[in-house]
GROMACS .gro file of C-alpha atoms in nm:
model
  271
    1UNK     CA    1   2.002   6.070   0.462
    2UNK     CA    2   1.976   5.710   0.558
    3UNK     CA    3   1.692   5.500   0.523
    4UNK     CA    4   1.617   5.389   0.873
    5UNK     CA    5   1.787   5.541   1.201
    6UNK     CA    6   1.742   5.217   1.521
    7UNK     CA    7   1.674   5.410   1.817
    8UNK     CA    8   1.718   5.228   2.156
    9UNK     CA    9   1.574   5.373   2.462
   10UNK     CA   10   1.774   5.305   2.805
   11UNK     CA   11   1.778   5.357   3.186
   12UNK     CA   12   2.065   5.233   3.365
   13UNK     CA   13   2.159   4.997   3.079
   14UNK     CA   14   2.546   5.049   3.136
   15UNK     CA   15   2.647   4.664   3.174
   16UNK     CA   16   2.386   4.554   2.883
   17UNK     CA   17   2.371   4.835   2.595
   18UNK     CA   18   2.717   4.719   2.417
   19UNK     CA   19   2.607   4.377   2.314
   20UNK     CA   20   2.239   4.543   2.158
   21UNK     CA   21   2.476   4.771   1.980
   22UNK     CA   22   2.711   4.523   1.847
   23UNK     CA   23   2.383   4.252   1.700
   24UNK     CA   24   2.246   4.584   1.504
   25UNK     CA   25   2.607   4.658   1.373
   26UNK     CA   26   2.669   4.305   1.280
   27UNK     CA   27   2.312   4.380   1.074
   28UNK     CA   28   2.520   4.615   0.905
   29UNK     CA   29   2.367   4.940   1.022
   30UNK     CA   30   2.482   5.182   1.238
   31UNK     CA   31   2.284   5.488   1.237
   32UNK     CA   32   2.142   5.396   1.600
   33UNK     CA   33   2.064   5.684   1.863
   34UNK     CA   34   2.030   5.614   2.238
   35UNK     CA   35   1.749   5.773   2.454
   36UNK     CA   36   1.867   5.777   2.779
   37UNK     CA   37   1.729   5.838   3.113
   38UNK     CA   38   1.951   5.766   3.363
   39UNK     CA   39   2.047   5.905   3.659
   40UNK     CA   40   2.421   5.886   3.515
   41UNK     CA   41   2.635   5.879   3.269
   42UNK     CA   42   2.707   5.545   3.230
   43UNK     CA   43   2.531   5.415   2.973
   44UNK     CA   44   2.579   5.725   2.790
   45UNK     CA   45   2.965   5.649   2.823
   46UNK     CA   46   2.942   5.324   2.726
   47UNK     CA   47   2.752   5.385   2.377
   48UNK     CA   48   2.991   5.688   2.287
   49UNK     CA   49   3.279   5.475   2.322
   50UNK     CA   50   3.137   5.296   2.030
   51UNK     CA   51   3.039   5.597   1.830
   52UNK     CA   52   2.689   5.596   1.901
   53UNK     CA   53   2.497   5.926   1.933
   54UNK     CA   54   2.333   5.965   2.295
   55UNK     CA   55   2.039   6.205   2.376
   56UNK     CA   56   1.943   6.259   2.756
   57UNK     CA   57   1.536   6.261   2.788
   58UNK     CA   58   1.326   6.220   3.130
   59UNK     CA   59   1.246   5.886   3.220
   60UNK     CA   60   0.925   5.698   3.072
   61UNK     CA   61   0.947   5.461   2.788
   62UNK     CA   62   0.643   5.632   2.566
   63UNK     CA   63   0.778   5.981   2.647
   64UNK     CA   64   1.169   5.870   2.524
   65UNK     CA   65   0.979   5.706   2.212
   66UNK     CA   66   0.815   6.047   2.113
   67UNK     CA   67   1.176   6.191   2.150
   68UNK     CA   68   1.262   5.936   1.901
   69UNK     CA   69   1.027   6.022   1.669
   70UNK     CA   70   1.067   6.379   1.665
   71UNK     CA   71   1.425   6.351   1.621
   72UNK     CA   72   1.395   6.078   1.333
   73UNK     CA   73   1.408   6.198   0.931
   74UNK     CA   74   1.459   5.892   0.800
   75UNK     CA   75   1.196   5.673   0.592
   76UNK     CA   76   1.204   5.454   0.833
   77UNK     CA   77   1.201   5.397   1.282
   78UNK     CA   78   1.320   5.063   1.444
   79UNK     CA   79   1.256   5.019   1.809
   80UNK     CA   80   1.508   4.827   1.981
   81UNK     CA   81   1.484   4.737   2.364
   82UNK     CA   82   1.893   4.687   2.548
   83UNK     CA   83   1.776   4.393   2.610
   84UNK     CA   84   1.732   4.302   2.217
   85UNK     CA   85   1.986   4.095   2.055
   86UNK     CA   86   1.910   4.094   1.656
   87UNK     CA   87   1.962   3.808   1.465
   88UNK     CA   88   2.169   3.774   1.125
   89UNK     CA   89   2.006   4.007   0.854
   90UNK     CA   90   1.696   4.062   1.107
   91UNK     CA   91   1.674   4.436   0.962
   92UNK     CA   92   1.751   4.390   0.606
   93UNK     CA   93   1.422   4.113   0.642
   94UNK     CA   94   1.193   4.297   0.813
   95UNK     CA   95   1.243   4.596   0.568
   96UNK     CA   96   1.172   4.380   0.286
   97UNK     CA   97   0.844   4.173   0.424
   98UNK     CA   98   0.713   4.501   0.511
   99UNK     CA   99   0.757   4.666   0.186
  100UNK     CA  100   0.667   4.341  -0.003
  101UNK     CA  101   0.304   4.310   0.232
  102UNK     CA  102   0.269   4.691   0.244
  103UNK     CA  103   0.278   4.702   0.601
  104UNK     CA  104   0.325   5.035   0.794
  105UNK     CA  105   0.494   4.852   1.125
  106UNK     CA  106   0.622   4.536   1.138
  107UNK     CA  107   0.765   4.291   1.437
  108UNK     CA  108   1.031   4.059   1.478
  109UNK     CA  109   0.988   3.747   1.549
  110UNK     CA  110   1.099   3.708   1.895
  111UNK     CA  111   1.309   3.409   2.138
  112UNK     CA  112   1.434   3.406   2.471
  113UNK     CA  113   1.776   3.412   2.436
  114UNK     CA  114   1.958   3.124   2.598
  115UNK     CA  115   1.662   3.017   2.845
  116UNK     CA  116   1.771   2.805   3.143
  117UNK     CA  117   1.551   2.871   3.400
  118UNK     CA  118   1.177   2.778   3.398
  119UNK     CA  119   1.030   3.089   3.362
  120UNK     CA  120   1.265   3.157   3.076
  121UNK     CA  121   1.153   2.815   2.927
  122UNK     CA  122   0.801   2.896   2.961
  123UNK     CA  123   0.808   3.247   2.768
  124UNK     CA  124   1.032   3.098   2.529
  125UNK     CA  125   0.758   2.821   2.446
  126UNK     CA  126   0.489   3.133   2.459
  127UNK     CA  127   0.689   3.330   2.212
  128UNK     CA  128   0.724   3.014   1.960
  129UNK     CA  129   0.420   2.828   1.990
  130UNK     CA  130   0.187   3.107   2.008
  131UNK     CA  131   0.313   3.448   1.928
  132UNK     CA  132   0.602   3.441   1.622
  133UNK     CA  133   0.280   3.407   1.383
  134UNK     CA  134   0.412   3.549   1.065
  135UNK     CA  135   0.144   3.821   0.899
  136UNK     CA  136  -0.136   4.066   0.977
  137UNK     CA  137  -0.148   4.163   1.343
  138UNK     CA  138  -0.303   4.470   1.476
  139UNK     CA  139  -0.068   4.392   1.793
  140UNK     CA  140   0.283   4.466   1.771
  141UNK     CA  141   0.572   4.419   2.047
  142UNK     CA  142   0.928   4.499   1.975
  143UNK     CA  143   1.205   4.492   1.819
  144UNK     CA  144   0.995   4.660   1.544
  145UNK     CA  145   1.041   4.862   1.246
  146UNK     CA  146   0.756   5.178   1.102
  147UNK     CA  147   0.741   5.390   0.876
  148UNK     CA  148   0.845   5.703   0.996
  149UNK     CA  149   0.568   5.934   0.897
  150UNK     CA  150   0.280   5.725   1.052
  151UNK     CA  151   0.478   5.726   1.367
  152UNK     CA  152   0.495   6.130   1.347
  153UNK     CA  153   0.081   6.115   1.226
  154UNK     CA  154  -0.027   5.940   1.555
  155UNK     CA  155   0.241   5.977   1.824
  156UNK     CA  156   0.313   5.812   2.145
  157UNK     CA  157   0.007   5.803   2.405
  158UNK     CA  158   0.248   5.927   2.700
  159UNK     CA  159   0.014   5.848   2.953
  160UNK     CA  160   0.186   5.495   2.984
  161UNK     CA  161   0.476   5.621   3.114
  162UNK     CA  162   0.556   5.423   3.399
  163UNK     CA  163   0.283   5.228   3.343
  164UNK     CA  164   0.375   4.967   3.089
  165UNK     CA  165   0.172   4.827   2.785
  166UNK     CA  166   0.349   5.141   2.581
  167UNK     CA  167   0.377   4.905   2.250
  168UNK     CA  168  -0.017   4.791   2.265
  169UNK     CA  169  -0.143   5.165   2.318
  170UNK     CA  170   0.104   5.228   1.991
  171UNK     CA  171  -0.064   4.955   1.792
  172UNK     CA  172  -0.443   5.097   1.898
  173UNK     CA  173  -0.358   5.423   1.741
  174UNK     CA  174  -0.200   5.271   1.425
  175UNK     CA  175  -0.479   5.069   1.399
  176UNK     CA  176  -0.725   5.408   1.432
  177UNK     CA  177  -0.525   5.583   1.198
  178UNK     CA  178  -0.558   5.289   0.907
  179UNK     CA  179  -0.220   5.144   0.958
  180UNK     CA  180  -0.095   4.798   0.873
  181UNK     CA  181   0.057   4.611   1.079
  182UNK     CA  182   0.223   4.242   1.078
  183UNK     CA  183   0.450   4.002   1.212
  184UNK     CA  184   0.756   3.896   1.037
  185UNK     CA  185   1.063   3.621   0.993
  186UNK     CA  186   1.331   3.862   1.106
  187UNK     CA  187   1.465   3.719   1.439
  188UNK     CA  188   1.584   3.857   1.784
  189UNK     CA  189   1.633   3.734   2.065
  190UNK     CA  190   1.554   3.892   2.458
  191UNK     CA  191   1.731   3.850   2.762
  192UNK     CA  192   1.358   3.782   2.990
  193UNK     CA  193   1.353   3.748   3.330
  194UNK     CA  194   1.443   3.418   3.515
  195UNK     CA  195   1.300   3.410   3.855
  196UNK     CA  196   0.933   3.414   3.913
  197UNK     CA  197   0.974   3.707   4.158
  198UNK     CA  198   1.096   3.880   3.830
  199UNK     CA  199   0.803   3.775   3.626
  200UNK     CA  200   0.593   3.877   3.915
  201UNK     CA  201   0.681   4.224   3.856
  202UNK     CA  202   0.619   4.197   3.536
  203UNK     CA  203   0.296   4.073   3.481
  204UNK     CA  204   0.226   4.335   3.764
  205UNK     CA  205   0.328   4.598   3.521
  206UNK     CA  206   0.117   4.444   3.239
  207UNK     CA  207  -0.152   4.402   3.427
  208UNK     CA  208  -0.214   4.784   3.546
  209UNK     CA  209  -0.099   4.857   3.194
  210UNK     CA  210  -0.419   4.647   3.057
  211UNK     CA  211  -0.625   4.876   3.292
  212UNK     CA  212  -0.491   5.203   3.131
  213UNK     CA  213  -0.540   5.055   2.795
  214UNK     CA  214  -0.906   4.977   2.914
  215UNK     CA  215  -0.939   5.359   3.048
  216UNK     CA  216  -0.787   5.567   2.729
  217UNK     CA  217  -0.919   5.294   2.474
  218UNK     CA  218  -1.272   5.171   2.642
  219UNK     CA  219  -1.354   5.012   2.313
  220UNK     CA  220  -1.064   4.758   2.366
  221UNK     CA  221  -1.255   4.659   2.675
  222UNK     CA  222  -1.350   4.311   2.547
  223UNK     CA  223  -1.044   4.220   2.318
  224UNK     CA  224  -0.856   4.254   2.661
  225UNK     CA  225  -1.098   4.005   2.870
  226UNK     CA  226  -1.091   3.746   2.599
  227UNK     CA  227  -0.721   3.823   2.565
  228UNK     CA  228  -0.622   3.748   2.926
  229UNK     CA  229  -0.884   3.497   3.042
  230UNK     CA  230  -0.926   3.284   2.691
  231UNK     CA  231  -0.648   3.337   2.446
  232UNK     CA  232  -0.332   3.278   2.766
  233UNK     CA  233  -0.490   3.075   2.974
  234UNK     CA  234  -0.704   2.845   2.730
  235UNK     CA  235  -0.603   2.841   2.392
  236UNK     CA  236  -0.232   2.907   2.426
  237UNK     CA  237  -0.228   2.626   2.727
  238UNK     CA  238  -0.359   2.390   2.445
  239UNK     CA  239  -0.081   2.493   2.210
  240UNK     CA  240   0.158   2.421   2.504
  241UNK     CA  241  -0.003   2.079   2.511
  242UNK     CA  242   0.027   1.999   2.119
  243UNK     CA  243   0.379   2.072   2.120
  244UNK     CA  244   0.458   1.886   2.407
  245UNK     CA  245   0.528   2.156   2.636
  246UNK     CA  246   0.332   2.027   2.925
  247UNK     CA  247   0.539   2.121   3.230
  248UNK     CA  248   0.539   2.482   3.093
  249UNK     CA  249   0.161   2.499   3.078
  250UNK     CA  250   0.179   2.693   3.428
  251UNK     CA  251   0.333   3.009   3.232
  252UNK     CA  252   0.060   3.096   3.033
  253UNK     CA  253  -0.222   2.986   3.326
  254UNK     CA  254  -0.024   3.213   3.602
  255UNK     CA  255   0.084   3.506   3.360
  256UNK     CA  256  -0.326   3.513   3.253
  257UNK     CA  257  -0.440   3.501   3.571
  258UNK     CA  258  -0.174   3.749   3.783
  259UNK     CA  259  -0.251   3.992   3.495
  260UNK     CA  260  -0.631   3.997   3.500
  261UNK     CA  261  -0.598   4.009   3.920
  262UNK     CA  262  -0.388   4.363   3.879
  263UNK     CA  263  -0.627   4.515   3.546
  264UNK     CA  264  -0.909   4.488   3.793
  265UNK     CA  265  -0.677   4.603   4.072
  266UNK     CA  266  -0.598   4.928   3.854
  267UNK     CA  267  -0.905   4.995   3.736
  268UNK     CA  268  -1.074   4.999   4.116
  269UNK     CA  269  -0.777   5.235   4.187
  270UNK     CA  270  -0.839   5.475   3.844
  271UNK     CA  271  -1.220   5.435   3.951
   0.00000   0.00000   0.00000
């Protein structure tokens, strides 16, 4: 049995999936499974052309990931998005750091792939100066490697299907279970929305996801408020200024305010 299975949850990613698969294979791993919710068979066909197993599942990232958890019979499980391109030795580095630090889960250090627009560069600065800090954390994104045993214990919160913040909900469940989470130095690069309109759509989704987090885990209300009203607009803006990224300061400020607006809107709608 392989020690790790890499799962990619997809929805109409036929033009994107092979780049992700190739980056995983360049890491020396080919035990890859696609959990596909596309309405057509294009993603499945592209994956099967390069000998990658595909399972069909209903649309919804949390639900698709639960299918992966139920399927996994390896010691470790890795979630990778189709937009991710793993850097050299990313998987080996993360596995080594996970075991050395006795983590139950570890996230890669992420950068934006070939940032060109203002919004891509703004996000890349956010990742580089504010998010990619090594060590213990209580909140993971992706790509990330987990001990399969803890995922089978906690499971995904499928109430986040179609809303967003599935990663945050999973991290909260792992934290509540007593799991130790960390960020590692294995590098990954991700396509990021390039226009303001695309970023606005993402921030709206995250804001509604924040509302769902508060609904499901009310004890996190204060933490979310601090994150949206202090960490993003003030603390992270300061990191931008310290590192000479003055012209991109609008990025964390706008993202926090728009997320906060949609969080409040979500709470009112779902009251």
